[in-house]
Amino acid sequence: PVFVAAMLAVPAAGSVSTFLLAWELMAVTSLLLVLAEHRHSPAVRSAGLWYAAMTQAGFVVILLGLVWLAAYAADDSFAALRAAAGGLPGPVRAGVFVLTAAGFASKAGVVPGHVWLPRAHAEAPSHASALMSAAMVKLGVYGIVRVGFDLLGGGPAWWWLLLAASGAASALYGILQAAVASDLKRLLAYSTSENIGLILIGVGAGGLFAASGQQGLAGLALAAALLHCLNHAGFKTLLFFGAGSVLRATGTRDLDALGGLATRMPA
């Protein structure tokens, strides 16, 4: 319940301090979920360490970006940040965007900040993996949209080209890794990285259209990204629940050992 409440608090936050507090609470509670079965496997502890290191590194980068932006505002409220953003020097705006986008992309599982994702999703309990994949990683996308479009009011084309390129790299790398994975839950984790990449391509396209003054197409691209957020949340939740049922019934995640499930797990 605390993890879910923290995720709900992130988009409800109206200031830098409340946003960062909710973000860190989400990170800590999700780490506890990843470590839930640490007594049974050293791999769980290793996954927890990877996740803790990457999530805290991402938090520090986000913190730097938002504090840098808040330094030019009257206070740390998002309204004050919006008011101040228009008068910021170009390098400051770019620095804030790059820092925050890098931190949020790491939470979303985008290459190269994805390294925690296949480890944590594979070792966490399946219901926790479902929540993390369906909801938590989407908050990384939310953070990019919130800062890039809302607080900074959009930016030059190169911001969004960079974002779309990172999304394309993540989508390609994720699907290639999923194609050769032999661990059921790692396969699903790499699929998450791939789908987040597709979503970021949509967000990047929206930013590019907005930068060129094509607001209608920008809205369409962002709507497509949002639609795939909802689509991925639905099917990936069901896939992780199904993977959990298979693991409980067979005791293995090894795809090479999971032949004949129709016999072992009749409908």
mmCIF file of C-alpha atoms in Angstrom:
data_model
loop_
_atom_site.group_PDB
_atom_site.id
_atom_site.type_symbol
_atom_site.label_atom_id
_atom_site.label_comp_id
_atom_site.label_asym_id
_atom_site.label_seq_id
_atom_site.Cartn_x
_atom_site.Cartn_y
_atom_site.Cartn_z
ATOM 1 C CA PRO A 1 0.000 0.000 0.000
ATOM 2 C CA VAL A 2 2.836 2.448 0.764
ATOM 3 C CA PHE A 3 4.439 1.778 -2.624
ATOM 4 C CA VAL A 4 1.154 2.395 -4.425
ATOM 5 C CA ALA A 5 0.496 5.533 -2.353
ATOM 6 C CA ALA A 6 3.966 6.853 -3.201
ATOM 7 C CA MET A 7 3.377 6.279 -6.916
ATOM 8 C CA LEU A 8 0.068 8.134 -6.683
ATOM 9 C CA ALA A 9 1.762 10.994 -4.830
ATOM 10 C CA VAL A 10 4.363 11.571 -7.564
ATOM 11 C CA PRO A 11 1.963 13.036 -10.184
ATOM 12 C CA ALA A 12 -0.008 14.795 -7.428
ATOM 13 C CA ALA A 13 3.046 16.730 -6.191
ATOM 14 C CA GLY A 14 2.998 20.474 -6.785
ATOM 15 C CA SER A 15 6.506 21.425 -5.714
ATOM 16 C CA VAL A 16 10.063 20.184 -6.040
ATOM 17 C CA SER A 17 10.271 19.141 -2.386
ATOM 18 C CA THR A 18 7.043 17.131 -2.373
ATOM 19 C CA PHE A 19 7.880 15.580 -5.728
ATOM 20 C CA LEU A 20 11.322 14.439 -4.579
ATOM 21 C CA LEU A 21 9.922 13.145 -1.285
ATOM 22 C CA ALA A 22 7.297 11.056 -3.087
ATOM 23 C CA TRP A 23 9.874 9.894 -5.648
ATOM 24 C CA GLU A 24 12.302 8.708 -2.980
ATOM 25 C CA LEU A 25 9.531 7.008 -0.988
ATOM 26 C CA MET A 26 8.557 5.156 -4.167
ATOM 27 C CA ALA A 27 12.190 4.133 -4.696
ATOM 28 C CA VAL A 28 12.705 2.859 -1.141
ATOM 29 C CA THR A 29 9.449 0.910 -0.963
ATOM 30 C CA SER A 30 10.046 -0.672 -4.370
ATOM 31 C CA LEU A 31 13.535 -1.696 -3.222
ATOM 32 C CA LEU A 32 12.006 -3.435 -0.206
ATOM 33 C CA LEU A 33 9.702 -5.329 -2.562
ATOM 34 C CA VAL A 34 12.638 -6.402 -4.725
ATOM 35 C CA LEU A 35 14.437 -7.681 -1.607
ATOM 36 C CA ALA A 36 11.375 -9.485 -0.236
ATOM 37 C CA GLU A 37 12.868 -12.945 -0.886
ATOM 38 C CA HIS A 38 16.537 -12.095 -0.218
ATOM 39 C CA ARG A 39 16.926 -14.900 2.333
ATOM 40 C CA HIS A 40 16.281 -17.533 -0.314
ATOM 41 C CA SER A 41 18.712 -16.455 -3.032
ATOM 42 C CA PRO A 42 21.972 -14.493 -3.355
ATOM 43 C CA ALA A 43 20.714 -13.347 -6.756
ATOM 44 C CA VAL A 44 17.980 -11.357 -5.011
ATOM 45 C CA ARG A 45 20.555 -9.477 -2.940
ATOM 46 C CA SER A 46 22.616 -8.755 -6.054
ATOM 47 C CA ALA A 47 19.533 -7.484 -7.877
ATOM 48 C CA GLY A 48 18.687 -5.298 -4.890
ATOM 49 C CA LEU A 49 22.164 -3.763 -4.879
ATOM 50 C CA TRP A 50 21.997 -3.019 -8.593
ATOM 51 C CA TYR A 51 18.558 -1.480 -8.209
ATOM 52 C CA ALA A 52 19.552 0.588 -5.166
ATOM 53 C CA ALA A 53 22.664 1.923 -6.907
ATOM 54 C CA MET A 54 20.879 2.858 -10.127
ATOM 55 C CA THR A 55 17.794 4.340 -8.491
ATOM 56 C CA GLN A 56 19.850 6.507 -6.139
ATOM 57 C CA ALA A 57 22.141 7.642 -8.949
ATOM 58 C CA GLY A 58 19.060 8.609 -10.931
ATOM 59 C CA PHE A 59 17.602 10.412 -7.919
ATOM 60 C CA VAL A 60 20.768 12.483 -7.480
ATOM 61 C CA VAL A 61 20.729 13.534 -11.145
ATOM 62 C CA ILE A 62 17.036 14.487 -10.947
ATOM 63 C CA LEU A 63 17.711 16.379 -7.719
ATOM 64 C CA LEU A 64 20.517 18.366 -9.344
ATOM 65 C CA GLY A 65 18.355 19.277 -12.323
ATOM 66 C CA LEU A 66 15.320 20.360 -10.309
ATOM 67 C CA VAL A 67 17.343 22.276 -7.717
ATOM 68 C CA TRP A 68 19.167 24.059 -10.545
ATOM 69 C CA LEU A 69 15.823 25.078 -12.013
ATOM 70 C CA ALA A 70 14.404 26.069 -8.609
ATOM 71 C CA ALA A 71 17.411 28.325 -7.979
ATOM 72 C CA TYR A 72 16.032 30.716 -10.618
ATOM 73 C CA ALA A 73 12.472 30.698 -9.216
ATOM 74 C CA ALA A 74 10.829 32.553 -6.338
ATOM 75 C CA ASP A 75 10.163 29.262 -4.539
ATOM 76 C CA ASP A 76 10.134 25.551 -5.304
ATOM 77 C CA SER A 77 6.503 25.317 -6.398
ATOM 78 C CA PHE A 78 5.888 24.112 -9.926
ATOM 79 C CA ALA A 79 3.962 27.325 -10.646
ATOM 80 C CA ALA A 80 7.031 29.389 -9.738
ATOM 81 C CA LEU A 81 9.263 27.142 -11.852
ATOM 82 C CA ARG A 82 6.994 27.612 -14.874
ATOM 83 C CA ALA A 83 7.055 31.375 -14.412
ATOM 84 C CA ALA A 84 10.842 31.439 -14.199
ATOM 85 C CA ALA A 85 11.561 29.005 -17.036
ATOM 86 C CA GLY A 86 10.843 31.469 -19.833
ATOM 87 C CA GLY A 87 13.637 33.785 -18.743
ATOM 88 C CA LEU A 88 16.309 31.150 -18.256
ATOM 89 C CA PRO A 89 19.480 31.199 -20.373
ATOM 90 C CA GLY A 90 19.529 28.527 -23.056
ATOM 91 C CA PRO A 91 22.390 26.513 -21.526
ATOM 92 C CA VAL A 92 20.600 26.387 -18.163
ATOM 93 C CA ARG A 93 17.369 25.149 -19.745
ATOM 94 C CA ALA A 94 19.308 22.535 -21.706
ATOM 95 C CA GLY A 95 21.250 21.447 -18.632
ATOM 96 C CA VAL A 96 18.090 21.054 -16.568
ATOM 97 C CA PHE A 97 16.428 19.022 -19.301
ATOM 98 C CA VAL A 98 19.399 16.726 -19.895
ATOM 99 C CA LEU A 99 19.943 16.070 -16.177
ATOM 100 C CA THR A 100 16.320 15.368 -15.357
ATOM 101 C CA ALA A 101 15.713 13.372 -18.542
ATOM 102 C CA ALA A 102 18.718 11.167 -17.768
ATOM 103 C CA GLY A 103 17.493 10.498 -14.239
ATOM 104 C CA PHE A 104 13.922 9.804 -15.280
ATOM 105 C CA ALA A 105 15.052 7.612 -18.183
ATOM 106 C CA SER A 106 17.049 5.475 -15.766
ATOM 107 C CA LYS A 107 13.927 4.885 -13.675
ATOM 108 C CA ALA A 108 12.031 4.040 -16.852
ATOM 109 C CA GLY A 109 14.585 1.390 -17.813
ATOM 110 C CA VAL A 110 15.921 3.147 -20.905
ATOM 111 C CA VAL A 111 19.294 2.060 -22.311
ATOM 112 C CA PRO A 112 21.941 2.537 -20.923
ATOM 113 C CA GLY A 113 20.307 3.106 -17.531
ATOM 114 C CA HIS A 114 18.334 -0.120 -17.863
ATOM 115 C CA VAL A 115 20.849 -2.417 -16.151
ATOM 116 C CA TRP A 116 18.812 -2.719 -12.949
ATOM 117 C CA LEU A 117 15.600 -3.668 -14.725
ATOM 118 C CA PRO A 118 16.170 -7.286 -15.884
ATOM 119 C CA ARG A 119 17.808 -8.108 -12.557
ATOM 120 C CA ALA A 120 15.168 -6.543 -10.306
ATOM 121 C CA HIS A 121 12.144 -7.684 -12.316
ATOM 122 C CA ALA A 122 13.467 -11.236 -12.490
ATOM 123 C CA GLU A 123 14.105 -11.574 -8.757
ATOM 124 C CA ALA A 124 11.219 -9.568 -7.290
ATOM 125 C CA PRO A 125 7.956 -11.355 -6.433
ATOM 126 C CA SER A 126 5.813 -11.469 -9.552
ATOM 127 C CA HIS A 127 3.098 -9.188 -8.186
ATOM 128 C CA ALA A 128 5.791 -6.596 -7.370
ATOM 129 C CA SER A 129 7.287 -6.999 -10.854
ATOM 130 C CA ALA A 130 3.833 -6.361 -12.299
ATOM 131 C CA LEU A 131 3.446 -3.116 -10.344
ATOM 132 C CA MET A 132 6.948 -1.939 -11.187
ATOM 133 C CA SER A 133 6.630 -2.697 -14.890
ATOM 134 C CA ALA A 134 3.052 -1.553 -15.336
ATOM 135 C CA ALA A 135 3.151 1.627 -13.255
ATOM 136 C CA MET A 136 6.490 2.614 -11.727
ATOM 137 C CA VAL A 137 8.574 2.773 -14.898
ATOM 138 C CA LYS A 138 5.850 4.916 -16.526
ATOM 139 C CA LEU A 139 6.509 7.572 -13.901
ATOM 140 C CA GLY A 140 9.919 8.002 -15.503
ATOM 141 C CA VAL A 141 8.119 8.932 -18.714
ATOM 142 C CA TYR A 142 5.811 11.191 -16.705
ATOM 143 C CA GLY A 143 8.827 12.982 -15.236
ATOM 144 C CA ILE A 144 10.291 13.683 -18.672
ATOM 145 C CA VAL A 145 6.975 15.056 -19.935
ATOM 146 C CA ARG A 146 6.392 17.054 -16.759
ATOM 147 C CA VAL A 147 9.757 18.807 -16.877
ATOM 148 C CA GLY A 148 10.257 19.040 -20.644
ATOM 149 C CA PHE A 149 6.788 20.162 -21.678
ATOM 150 C CA ASP A 150 5.250 21.626 -18.522
ATOM 151 C CA LEU A 151 7.944 23.197 -16.354
ATOM 152 C CA LEU A 152 10.318 24.194 -19.159
ATOM 153 C CA GLY A 153 7.574 24.839 -21.709
ATOM 154 C CA GLY A 154 9.163 22.788 -24.470
ATOM 155 C CA GLY A 155 12.554 23.162 -26.044
ATOM 156 C CA PRO A 156 14.598 23.023 -29.247
ATOM 157 C CA ALA A 157 14.427 20.118 -31.653
ATOM 158 C CA TRP A 158 17.695 18.536 -30.481
ATOM 159 C CA TRP A 159 16.202 17.783 -27.037
ATOM 160 C CA TRP A 160 13.536 15.636 -28.608
ATOM 161 C CA LEU A 161 15.805 14.089 -31.211
ATOM 162 C CA LEU A 162 18.053 12.954 -28.365
ATOM 163 C CA LEU A 163 15.057 11.554 -26.509
ATOM 164 C CA ALA A 164 13.685 9.754 -29.568
ATOM 165 C CA ALA A 165 17.124 8.319 -30.370
ATOM 166 C CA SER A 166 17.497 6.951 -26.841
ATOM 167 C CA GLY A 167 14.015 5.483 -27.137
ATOM 168 C CA ALA A 168 14.870 3.833 -30.453
ATOM 169 C CA ALA A 169 18.087 2.384 -29.001
ATOM 170 C CA SER A 170 16.190 1.049 -25.996
ATOM 171 C CA ALA A 171 13.460 -0.460 -28.160
ATOM 172 C CA LEU A 172 15.959 -2.208 -30.434
ATOM 173 C CA TYR A 173 18.206 -3.439 -27.622
ATOM 174 C CA GLY A 174 15.263 -4.565 -25.506
ATOM 175 C CA ILE A 175 13.614 -6.644 -28.201
ATOM 176 C CA LEU A 176 16.918 -8.262 -29.224
ATOM 177 C CA GLN A 177 17.657 -9.230 -25.613
ATOM 178 C CA ALA A 178 14.108 -10.509 -25.139
ATOM 179 C CA ALA A 179 14.440 -12.658 -28.262
ATOM 180 C CA VAL A 180 17.432 -14.559 -26.851
ATOM 181 C CA ALA A 181 16.465 -14.596 -23.152
ATOM 182 C CA SER A 182 16.051 -18.006 -21.533
ATOM 183 C CA ASP A 183 14.619 -16.664 -18.251
ATOM 184 C CA LEU A 184 10.862 -16.040 -18.416
ATOM 185 C CA LYS A 185 10.828 -12.958 -16.184
ATOM 186 C CA ARG A 186 13.988 -11.490 -17.727
ATOM 187 C CA LEU A 187 12.301 -11.798 -21.113
ATOM 188 C CA LEU A 188 9.365 -9.769 -19.795
ATOM 189 C CA ALA A 189 11.738 -7.215 -18.254
ATOM 190 C CA TYR A 190 13.557 -6.671 -21.542
ATOM 191 C CA SER A 191 10.172 -6.366 -23.212
ATOM 192 C CA THR A 192 9.401 -3.549 -20.784
ATOM 193 C CA SER A 193 12.596 -1.752 -21.809
ATOM 194 C CA GLU A 194 11.578 -2.162 -25.442
ATOM 195 C CA ASN A 195 8.075 -0.798 -24.899
ATOM 196 C CA ILE A 196 9.304 2.172 -22.876
ATOM 197 C CA GLY A 197 11.579 2.914 -25.823
ATOM 198 C CA LEU A 198 8.567 2.957 -28.140
ATOM 199 C CA ILE A 199 6.764 5.309 -25.765
ATOM 200 C CA LEU A 200 9.747 7.670 -25.709
ATOM 201 C CA ILE A 201 9.816 7.718 -29.499
ATOM 202 C CA GLY A 202 6.247 9.042 -29.308
ATOM 203 C CA VAL A 203 7.184 11.638 -26.686
ATOM 204 C CA GLY A 204 10.202 12.692 -28.745
ATOM 205 C CA ALA A 205 8.042 13.017 -31.845
ATOM 206 C CA GLY A 206 5.613 15.172 -29.867
ATOM 207 C CA GLY A 207 8.440 17.454 -28.813
ATOM 208 C CA LEU A 208 9.757 17.712 -32.368
ATOM 209 C CA PHE A 209 6.342 18.643 -33.731
ATOM 210 C CA ALA A 210 5.867 21.202 -30.949
ATOM 211 C CA ALA A 211 9.291 22.716 -31.650
ATOM 212 C CA SER A 212 8.312 23.178 -35.299
ATOM 213 C CA GLY A 213 4.960 24.755 -34.422
ATOM 214 C CA GLN A 214 2.792 21.783 -35.427
ATOM 215 C CA GLN A 215 0.734 21.625 -32.251
ATOM 216 C CA GLY A 216 -1.920 19.301 -33.644
ATOM 217 C CA LEU A 217 0.619 16.656 -34.603
ATOM 218 C CA ALA A 218 2.401 17.162 -31.279
ATOM 219 C CA GLY A 219 -0.813 16.394 -29.420
ATOM 220 C CA LEU A 220 -1.408 13.341 -31.599
ATOM 221 C CA ALA A 221 2.094 11.978 -30.916
ATOM 222 C CA LEU A 222 1.747 12.507 -27.166
ATOM 223 C CA ALA A 223 -1.686 10.872 -27.219
ATOM 224 C CA ALA A 224 -0.158 7.857 -28.979
ATOM 225 C CA ALA A 225 2.552 7.659 -26.306
ATOM 226 C CA LEU A 226 -0.076 7.838 -23.549
ATOM 227 C CA LEU A 227 -2.180 5.174 -25.249
ATOM 228 C CA HIS A 228 0.788 2.816 -25.352
ATOM 229 C CA CYS A 229 1.499 3.556 -21.676
ATOM 230 C CA LEU A 230 -1.985 2.289 -20.867
ATOM 231 C CA ASN A 231 -1.711 -0.600 -23.325
ATOM 232 C CA HIS A 232 1.618 -1.773 -21.913
ATOM 233 C CA ALA A 233 0.409 -1.432 -18.324
ATOM 234 C CA GLY A 234 -2.509 -3.739 -19.058
ATOM 235 C CA PHE A 235 -0.802 -6.548 -20.925
ATOM 236 C CA LYS A 236 2.435 -6.526 -18.913
ATOM 237 C CA THR A 237 0.519 -6.853 -15.636
ATOM 238 C CA LEU A 238 -1.205 -9.956 -16.994
ATOM 239 C CA LEU A 239 2.077 -11.356 -18.319
ATOM 240 C CA PHE A 240 3.849 -11.017 -14.964
ATOM 241 C CA PHE A 241 0.880 -12.543 -13.154
ATOM 242 C CA GLY A 242 0.990 -15.422 -15.621
ATOM 243 C CA ALA A 243 4.746 -15.791 -15.141
ATOM 244 C CA GLY A 244 4.206 -15.905 -11.386
ATOM 245 C CA SER A 245 1.661 -18.694 -11.777
ATOM 246 C CA VAL A 246 4.056 -20.665 -13.980
ATOM 247 C CA LEU A 247 6.908 -20.189 -11.507
ATOM 248 C CA ARG A 248 4.738 -21.293 -8.593
ATOM 249 C CA ALA A 249 3.546 -24.402 -10.429
ATOM 250 C CA THR A 250 6.893 -25.486 -11.886
ATOM 251 C CA GLY A 251 9.532 -23.950 -9.629
ATOM 252 C CA THR A 252 11.571 -22.636 -12.580
ATOM 253 C CA ARG A 253 11.813 -19.597 -14.855
ATOM 254 C CA ASP A 254 13.986 -21.427 -17.408
ATOM 255 C CA LEU A 255 12.143 -21.385 -20.722
ATOM 256 C CA ASP A 256 14.089 -24.440 -21.908
ATOM 257 C CA ALA A 257 12.572 -26.442 -19.047
ATOM 258 C CA LEU A 258 9.008 -25.199 -19.437
ATOM 259 C CA GLY A 259 7.839 -27.374 -22.319
ATOM 260 C CA GLY A 260 4.557 -29.203 -21.893
ATOM 261 C CA LEU A 261 2.837 -26.600 -19.721
ATOM 262 C CA ALA A 262 -0.534 -27.602 -21.141
ATOM 263 C CA THR A 263 -0.079 -30.943 -19.388
ATOM 264 C CA ARG A 264 1.400 -29.619 -16.157
ATOM 265 C CA MET A 265 -0.935 -26.631 -15.890
ATOM 266 C CA PRO A 266 -4.217 -27.581 -17.594
ATOM 267 C CA ALA A 267 -6.718 -24.746 -17.888
#
